[in-house]
Coordinates of C-alpha atoms in Angstrom, one line a residue:
Chain Z
X1 CA 206.3 90.4 84.8
X2 CA 206.1 94.1 83.9
X3 CA 209.3 95.3 82.4
X4 CA 210.1 98.2 84.7
X5 CA 209.9 96.2 87.9
X6 CA 212.1 93.4 86.9
X7 CA 215.2 95.4 86.0
X8 CA 216.5 95.1 89.6
X9 CA 214.2 93.0 91.6
X10 CA 213.9 89.9 89.4
X11 CA 216.9 88.1 90.7
X12 CA 217.5 84.5 89.8
X13 CA 215.5 82.7 92.5
X14 CA 212.4 84.7 91.4
X15 CA 213.0 83.9 87.8
X16 CA 213.6 80.2 88.6
X17 CA 210.1 80.0 90.2
X18 CA 208.6 80.4 86.8
X19 CA 210.4 77.2 85.8
X20 CA 207.8 75.3 87.9
X21 CA 204.8 77.3 86.7
X22 CA 201.7 75.1 86.1
X23 CA 200.1 77.4 83.6
X24 CA 203.3 77.5 81.5
X25 CA 203.6 73.7 81.8
X26 CA 200.0 73.2 80.6
X27 CA 200.7 75.4 77.6
X28 CA 203.8 73.5 76.6
X29 CA 202.0 70.1 77.1
X30 CA 199.3 71.3 74.8
X31 CA 201.9 72.1 72.2
X32 CA 203.6 68.8 72.7
X33 CA 200.3 67.0 72.1
X34 CA 199.5 69.0 69.0
X35 CA 202.9 68.1 67.5
X36 CA 202.7 64.5 68.5
X37 CA 199.3 64.2 66.7
X38 CA 200.8 65.7 63.6
X39 CA 203.9 63.4 63.7
X40 CA 201.7 60.3 64.3
X41 CA 204.6 57.9 64.5
X42 CA 206.0 56.5 67.8
X43 CA 208.9 58.6 69.1
X44 CA 211.4 57.3 71.7
X45 CA 213.4 59.9 73.5
X46 CA 216.3 59.0 75.7
X47 CA 217.9 61.1 78.5
X48 CA 221.3 60.3 79.9
X49 CA 221.2 61.8 83.4
X50 CA 219.8 60.6 86.7
X51 CA 218.8 64.1 87.6
X52 CA 216.6 64.2 84.5
X53 CA 215.0 60.9 85.5
X54 CA 214.3 62.4 88.9
X55 CA 212.6 65.5 87.5
X56 CA 210.6 63.4 85.0
X57 CA 209.4 60.9 87.6
X58 CA 208.9 63.4 90.4
X59 CA 206.7 65.8 88.4
X60 CA 204.9 62.9 86.6
X61 CA 206.0 64.2 83.2
X62 CA 205.5 60.8 81.5
X63 CA 201.8 60.9 82.4
X64 CA 201.4 64.2 80.6
X65 CA 202.8 63.0 77.4
X66 CA 200.8 61.7 74.4
X67 CA 200.7 57.9 73.8
X68 CA 203.2 58.0 71.0
X69 CA 206.0 59.8 72.9
X70 CA 208.0 57.8 75.4
X71 CA 211.0 58.8 77.5
X72 CA 213.6 56.3 78.5
X73 CA 216.3 56.6 81.1
X74 CA 219.8 56.0 79.6
X75 CA 223.1 55.4 81.3
X76 CA 223.4 58.6 83.3
X77 CA 224.1 57.4 86.9
X78 CA 227.8 57.3 87.8
X79 CA 227.3 54.9 90.7
X80 CA 225.3 52.5 88.5
X81 CA 228.0 52.3 85.8
X82 CA 231.1 52.1 88.0
X83 CA 232.6 48.6 87.4
X84 CA 232.3 46.0 90.2
X85 CA 236.1 45.4 89.9
X86 CA 236.8 49.0 90.9
X87 CA 234.5 48.6 93.9
X88 CA 236.1 45.3 94.8
X89 CA 239.6 46.9 94.6
X90 CA 238.5 49.8 96.9
X91 CA 237.0 47.3 99.4
X92 CA 240.1 45.2 99.4
X93 CA 242.3 48.2 100.1
X94 CA 239.9 49.4 102.8
X95 CA 240.1 46.0 104.5
X96 CA 243.9 46.2 104.2
X97 CA 244.0 49.3 106.3
X98 CA 243.9 52.1 103.7
X99 CA 241.4 54.9 104.6
X100 CA 239.0 55.0 101.6
X101 CA 237.1 58.3 101.1
X102 CA 234.2 58.6 98.6
X103 CA 230.7 59.9 98.1
X104 CA 227.8 58.5 100.1
X105 CA 226.0 56.7 97.3
X106 CA 229.2 55.1 96.1
X107 CA 230.0 53.7 99.5
X108 CA 226.7 51.8 99.5
X109 CA 227.1 50.2 96.1
X110 CA 228.1 46.5 96.2
X111 CA 230.9 45.1 94.1
X112 CA 230.9 41.4 93.4
X113 CA 230.8 40.6 97.1
X114 CA 230.4 43.7 99.3
X115 CA 230.2 47.5 99.4
X116 CA 232.5 49.9 101.2
X117 CA 229.9 50.3 103.9
X118 CA 230.0 46.5 104.4
X119 CA 233.8 46.8 104.8
X120 CA 233.3 49.6 107.3
X121 CA 231.0 47.3 109.3
X122 CA 234.0 44.9 109.4
X123 CA 236.2 47.6 110.8
X124 CA 237.6 49.3 107.8
X125 CA 238.1 53.1 107.8
X126 CA 235.6 54.3 105.2
X127 CA 234.6 58.0 105.1
X128 CA 231.9 59.8 103.2
X129 CA 232.8 63.2 101.8
X130 CA 231.2 65.9 99.8
X131 CA 234.0 66.8 97.4
X132 CA 237.6 66.1 96.6
X133 CA 238.8 69.0 98.7
X134 CA 237.7 67.2 101.8
X135 CA 239.8 64.2 100.8
X136 CA 242.9 66.4 100.4
X137 CA 242.2 68.1 103.7
X138 CA 241.8 64.8 105.6
X139 CA 245.1 63.4 104.1
X140 CA 246.9 66.6 105.2
X141 CA 245.5 66.4 108.7
X142 CA 246.5 62.7 109.2
X143 CA 249.9 62.3 107.5
X144 CA 250.5 58.9 109.2
X145 CA 247.6 57.2 107.4
X146 CA 247.3 56.2 103.7
X147 CA 244.3 57.7 102.0
X148 CA 242.5 56.6 98.8
X149 CA 240.0 58.8 97.1
X150 CA 237.6 56.6 95.1
X151 CA 236.9 59.1 92.3
X152 CA 233.6 58.3 90.5
X153 CA 231.3 60.5 88.5
X154 CA 231.1 62.1 85.1
X155 CA 232.9 65.0 83.4
X156 CA 231.1 67.3 85.8
X157 CA 233.0 65.9 88.7
X158 CA 236.4 65.3 87.1
X159 CA 237.7 68.9 86.8
X160 CA 237.8 69.5 90.6
X161 CA 239.9 66.4 91.0
X162 CA 242.2 67.5 88.2
X163 CA 242.5 70.9 89.8
X164 CA 243.6 69.4 93.1
X165 CA 246.1 67.0 91.4
X166 CA 247.6 69.9 89.5
X167 CA 247.9 71.9 92.6
X168 CA 249.7 69.0 94.3
X169 CA 248.3 66.6 96.9
X170 CA 249.9 65.1 100.0
X171 CA 252.0 62.0 99.4
X172 CA 249.7 59.8 101.5
X173 CA 246.8 60.3 99.1
X174 CA 246.1 58.5 95.9
X175 CA 243.2 58.4 93.4
X176 CA 241.3 55.4 92.1
X177 CA 239.9 57.2 89.0
X178 CA 236.7 55.7 87.6
X179 CA 235.3 58.8 85.9
X180 CA 233.3 58.5 82.7
X181 CA 232.9 60.9 79.8
X182 CA 229.3 61.6 79.0
X183 CA 229.7 62.7 75.3
X184 CA 231.3 59.4 74.4
X185 CA 228.7 57.4 76.2
X186 CA 225.8 59.3 74.6
X187 CA 227.6 59.3 71.3
X188 CA 227.9 55.5 71.3
X189 CA 224.2 55.2 72.1
X190 CA 223.4 57.6 69.2
X191 CA 225.4 55.5 66.8
X192 CA 224.0 52.2 67.9
X193 CA 220.6 51.3 66.4
X194 CA 220.0 48.5 68.8
X195 CA 218.0 50.7 71.2
X196 CA 215.9 52.4 68.6
X197 CA 216.1 55.8 70.1
X198 CA 214.9 58.7 67.9
X199 CA 216.0 61.7 69.9
X200 CA 218.2 62.7 72.9
X201 CA 217.8 64.9 75.9
X202 CA 221.5 65.7 76.8
X203 CA 222.7 66.1 80.3
X204 CA 222.8 69.8 81.1
X205 CA 225.3 69.9 83.9
X206 CA 227.8 67.7 82.1
X207 CA 227.5 70.0 79.2
X208 CA 228.3 73.1 81.3
X209 CA 231.8 71.7 81.4
X210 CA 232.2 69.9 78.0
X211 CA 230.0 72.3 76.0
X212 CA 228.0 71.2 73.0
X213 CA 231.0 70.8 70.8
X214 CA 232.0 67.2 71.6
X215 CA 228.6 66.0 70.5
X216 CA 228.8 67.5 67.1
X217 CA 230.8 64.7 65.5
X218 CA 228.2 62.1 66.6
X219 CA 225.4 64.4 65.4
X220 CA 227.0 64.7 62.0
X221 CA 227.2 61.0 61.6
X222 CA 223.8 60.1 63.0
X223 CA 221.6 63.2 62.3
X224 CA 219.6 62.5 65.4
X225 CA 217.9 65.4 67.2
X226 CA 219.6 66.5 70.5
X227 CA 218.5 69.1 73.0
X228 CA 220.7 70.1 76.0
X229 CA 218.3 70.5 78.9
X230 CA 218.0 72.0 82.3
X231 CA 216.5 70.2 85.3
X232 CA 213.4 72.0 86.2
X233 CA 210.1 70.6 85.0
X234 CA 209.6 73.4 82.5
X235 CA 213.1 72.8 81.2
X236 CA 212.3 69.2 80.5
X237 CA 208.9 69.9 78.9
X238 CA 210.5 72.5 76.7
X239 CA 213.2 70.1 75.6
X240 CA 210.7 67.5 74.7
X241 CA 208.8 70.1 72.7
X242 CA 212.0 71.2 70.9
X243 CA 212.8 67.6 70.0
X244 CA 209.4 67.0 68.6
X245 CA 209.5 70.2 66.6
X246 CA 212.9 69.1 65.1
X247 CA 211.3 65.8 64.2
X248 CA 208.1 67.3 62.8
X249 CA 210.0 69.8 60.6
X250 CA 212.5 67.2 59.6
X251 CA 215.4 69.4 60.7
X252 CA 217.5 67.6 63.3
X253 CA 220.1 69.8 65.1
X254 CA 222.0 70.2 68.3
X255 CA 219.7 72.6 70.2
X256 CA 220.2 74.3 73.5
X257 CA 217.4 74.7 76.0
X258 CA 219.6 75.3 79.0
X259 CA 221.0 78.6 77.7
X260 CA 221.5 79.9 81.2
X261 CA 224.3 77.5 81.9
X262 CA 225.3 75.7 78.7
X263 CA 227.3 77.2 75.8
X264 CA 228.9 75.8 72.6
X265 CA 232.4 75.9 74.1
X266 CA 231.6 75.0 77.7
X267 CA 233.8 75.8 80.6
X268 CA 237.2 76.1 78.8
X269 CA 239.1 76.6 82.0
X270 CA 237.8 73.3 83.4
X271 CA 238.5 71.5 80.2
X272 CA 242.1 72.7 80.1
X273 CA 242.7 71.5 83.7
X274 CA 241.1 68.1 82.8
X275 CA 243.2 67.7 79.7
X276 CA 246.4 68.5 81.6
X277 CA 245.7 65.7 84.1
X278 CA 243.6 63.0 82.3
X279 CA 243.7 61.0 79.1
X280 CA 240.6 59.5 77.6
X281 CA 240.6 55.7 77.3
X282 CA 238.0 53.0 76.7
X283 CA 235.6 52.9 79.6
X284 CA 233.5 50.0 80.9
X285 CA 229.9 50.6 81.8
X286 CA 229.0 48.1 84.5
X287 CA 227.0 45.1 83.2
X288 CA 226.7 46.6 79.7
X289 CA 229.7 47.1 77.5
X290 CA 233.0 48.8 76.9
X291 CA 232.5 52.3 75.4
X292 CA 235.2 53.8 73.3
X293 CA 236.9 56.9 74.8
X294 CA 234.5 57.0 77.7
X295 CA 236.9 56.5 80.6
X296 CA 239.4 58.8 82.3
X297 CA 242.9 57.8 83.1
X298 CA 245.6 59.8 85.0
X299 CA 248.4 60.8 82.7
X300 CA 251.8 59.1 83.3
X301 CA 253.3 62.2 84.9
X302 CA 250.8 61.8 87.8
X303 CA 251.7 58.1 88.3
X304 CA 252.6 58.9 91.9
X305 CA 249.0 59.7 92.9
X306 CA 247.4 57.0 90.7
X307 CA 246.1 54.2 92.9
X308 CA 246.1 51.8 90.0
X309 CA 249.9 52.2 89.8
X310 CA 250.6 52.5 93.5
X311 CA 248.7 49.3 94.4
X312 CA 248.9 47.4 91.1
X313 CA 245.2 47.4 90.5
X314 CA 243.3 46.1 87.5
X315 CA 241.9 48.3 84.7
X316 CA 238.4 48.3 85.9
X317 CA 237.2 46.3 82.9
X318 CA 235.8 42.9 83.5
X319 CA 233.0 41.1 81.8
X320 CA 232.4 38.5 84.4
X321 CA 229.0 38.2 86.2
X322 CA 228.4 41.8 87.4
X323 CA 225.1 41.5 89.1
X324 CA 223.1 39.3 91.4
X325 CA 221.6 36.3 89.6
X326 CA 218.3 37.2 88.0
X327 CA 218.8 41.0 88.3
X328 CA 218.4 43.0 85.1
X329 CA 220.4 46.1 86.1
X330 CA 222.3 46.4 82.9
X331 CA 219.0 46.5 80.9
X332 CA 217.6 49.1 83.2
X333 CA 220.8 51.2 82.9
X334 CA 220.5 51.2 79.1
X335 CA 216.8 51.9 79.1
X336 CA 215.9 48.6 77.5
X337 CA 213.4 47.8 80.3
X338 CA 211.6 49.7 83.1
X339 CA 212.4 48.8 86.7
X340 CA 209.2 46.9 87.3
X341 CA 210.1 44.5 84.5
X342 CA 213.0 43.2 86.6
X343 CA 212.0 40.2 88.7
X344 CA 213.8 41.5 91.8
X345 CA 212.4 45.0 91.8
X346 CA 210.7 45.8 95.1
X347 CA 210.6 42.1 95.9
X348 CA 214.1 41.3 97.1
X349 CA 215.7 44.5 95.9
X350 CA 214.5 47.6 97.7
X351 CA 216.1 51.0 98.6
X352 CA 216.6 49.7 102.1
X353 CA 218.3 46.5 100.9
X354 CA 219.5 47.1 97.4
X355 CA 220.8 44.2 95.3
X356 CA 221.9 46.2 92.3
X357 CA 223.5 49.6 91.8
X358 CA 220.5 51.3 90.1
X359 CA 218.6 50.7 93.5
X360 CA 221.5 52.2 95.5
X361 CA 222.1 55.6 94.0
X362 CA 219.7 58.5 94.2
X363 CA 220.4 58.9 90.5
X364 CA 219.5 55.2 89.7
X365 CA 216.3 54.6 87.8
X366 CA 215.2 51.9 90.2
X367 CA 215.8 54.0 93.3
X368 CA 213.9 56.9 91.8
X369 CA 210.9 54.8 90.8
X370 CA 210.9 53.0 94.1
X371 CA 211.0 56.3 95.9
X372 CA 208.0 57.5 94.0
X373 CA 206.2 54.2 94.7
X374 CA 205.9 53.2 91.1
X375 CA 205.2 49.4 91.2
X376 CA 203.4 48.6 88.1
X377 CA 204.7 48.1 84.6
X378 CA 204.3 51.0 82.3
X379 CA 203.6 49.7 78.8
X380 CA 205.8 51.2 76.1
X381 CA 204.6 52.3 72.7
X382 CA 207.7 50.9 71.0
X383 CA 209.7 47.8 71.8
Chain C
X1 CA 225.9 62.5 90.5
X2 CA 225.8 65.7 88.4
X3 CA 223.4 67.4 90.7
X4 CA 224.2 71.1 90.9
X5 CA 222.4 74.0 92.6
X6 CA 222.5 77.7 91.9
X7 CA 223.8 79.9 94.7
X8 CA 224.9 83.5 95.1
X9 CA 228.5 84.3 95.6
X10 CA 228.7 86.6 98.7
X11 CA 232.4 86.6 99.4
X12 CA 235.6 85.5 97.6
X13 CA 238.9 84.6 99.3
X14 CA 241.5 83.5 96.7
X15 CA 240.4 80.1 95.4
X16 CA 237.4 79.8 97.6
X17 CA 234.1 81.6 97.9
X18 CA 231.1 81.8 100.3
X19 CA 228.0 80.8 98.5
X20 CA 224.4 81.5 99.6
X21 CA 221.8 78.9 98.6
X22 CA 218.6 80.7 99.6
X23 CA 219.7 81.2 103.2
X24 CA 222.0 78.2 103.6
X25 CA 225.5 79.5 103.3
X26 CA 228.3 77.2 102.3
X27 CA 231.9 78.2 103.0
X28 CA 234.9 77.2 100.9
X29 CA 233.3 76.5 97.5
X30 CA 236.1 76.2 95.0
X31 CA 235.7 79.0 92.5
X32 CA 238.9 78.8 90.5
X33 CA 237.3 77.2 87.4
X34 CA 234.9 80.0 86.7
X35 CA 235.4 83.8 86.4
X36 CA 232.8 84.7 89.0
X37 CA 232.6 87.9 91.0
X38 CA 230.6 88.8 94.1
X39 CA 226.9 88.9 93.4
X40 CA 227.0 86.3 90.6
X41 CA 225.0 83.2 90.7
X42 CA 227.0 80.0 90.2
X43 CA 226.1 76.4 89.8
X44 CA 227.8 74.4 92.5
X45 CA 228.5 70.6 92.1
X46 CA 230.4 68.6 94.7
X47 CA 232.0 71.6 96.4
X48 CA 233.0 73.6 93.3
X49 CA 231.5 76.0 90.9
X50 CA 231.0 74.5 87.5
X51 CA 229.5 77.5 85.7
X52 CA 228.1 81.0 86.2
X53 CA 224.3 81.1 85.6
X54 CA 223.2 83.6 83.0
X55 CA 220.2 85.4 84.5
X56 CA 219.4 87.2 81.3
X57 CA 219.1 83.9 79.5
X58 CA 216.9 82.4 82.2
X59 CA 214.6 85.4 81.9
X60 CA 214.5 85.4 78.1
X61 CA 213.4 81.7 78.0
X62 CA 210.5 82.3 80.4
X63 CA 209.4 85.6 78.7
X64 CA 209.1 83.9 75.4
X65 CA 206.9 81.2 76.8
X66 CA 204.8 83.7 78.7
X67 CA 203.9 85.2 75.4
X68 CA 202.8 81.8 74.2
X69 CA 200.6 81.1 77.2
X70 CA 198.9 84.4 76.8
X71 CA 197.8 83.2 73.3
X72 CA 196.7 80.0 74.8
X73 CA 194.6 81.6 77.4
X74 CA 192.8 83.6 74.7
X75 CA 192.2 80.4 72.8
X76 CA 190.9 78.7 75.9
X77 CA 188.5 81.5 76.7
X78 CA 187.2 81.4 73.1
X79 CA 186.5 77.6 73.4
X80 CA 184.8 78.0 76.8
X81 CA 182.5 80.6 75.4
X82 CA 181.8 78.5 72.3
X83 CA 180.8 75.6 74.5
X84 CA 178.7 77.8 76.8
X85 CA 176.5 79.0 73.9
X86 CA 175.8 75.5 72.9
X87 CA 178.4 74.7 70.3
X88 CA 180.6 71.7 70.6
X89 CA 184.3 72.6 71.1
X90 CA 186.7 71.8 68.4

């Protein structure tokens, strides 16, 4: 890139092409290898976003890394972590005649008995939408029907819903809120020593909203290296390099690789809207545990549009049997095992006939591995 | 489901914008939560813009690394030459 040309011509799409440049990747991989040799010890890095898992698997990044550096997929798939009780409630309402609208992946995830798509097959009115605006538009168009928006996702998805609620929604629409707050989930994992994770790749798009700030308290307590990363292959390789450099120099910090979208403060406008509408409460991660301050709840003043109030639903916390017998979804979600270590993986549980939520969602580790035809067990350097 | 794609804002009508994703134009993307203007690139997730993409930063990251690959190429050439004249690489 010569400096005169790029003043005007180098618009973003051209620049982003470089984020998949093989020569650049090779250079970074060399540097990663050098650092890993110097460090010598085994390093376990965890990411907490399904999109990161997709990039890492799709571009074969694990195969480029030295033996003593491993990457694990943490709890970063909204569909995977949505409690079965919430799905059961949505299914029950759908069968009772409420029109349930939600995202495609969510409609295919089974609760304890069936998924929303199964309910649809039984005659329920279940509709797949792209964003919350569609739900509002549908409810306006058909005022004689009751609508329920099954609101799942992370802090990236929550602001749009908060915005619509603040603006005012039609009376025949209510929200079953099952959002989760990424900083609290990652923070809890940072503070737990059960998983033995040395460093973290933080979810870039979640951080465009929350900023880096909410992670600071956890960082101060744990002093574990964190890098906020973008989603192109070069982004991820760079983030791994940055983490290893922090470890090698013995200077852990909150570092930002995704500077083109993530800031320290985040999207303040979106945060204000979220804080006006939601409170944080304990949130359950399906089949794993209750995470403090990880769930969103509609504030009391918005009771009228809260489906939990309107239909007297449960809190979305249950610790009963969450998965099919023998399935190890919870362990996959927390990065304790790789998908092939689950006895059901690609035997009875496939993307065409998923038994557990990580095989349903395109952000689920099992779906991604299955989609890339990874069938064998990848030995880990550190258990 | 925090997938987000960068697209170019080509028109703004109140709360909503037309966004061009490399030829695919999506209408009514909610733009109220960012201070974007026409011509900006925004990251769009589930029908709304979550953040403006900072082109300058995207360029800076890459330029920094291009410098490093230049160095690497030199090093690689040196090694190849060394091997070619009968040495054993490092």
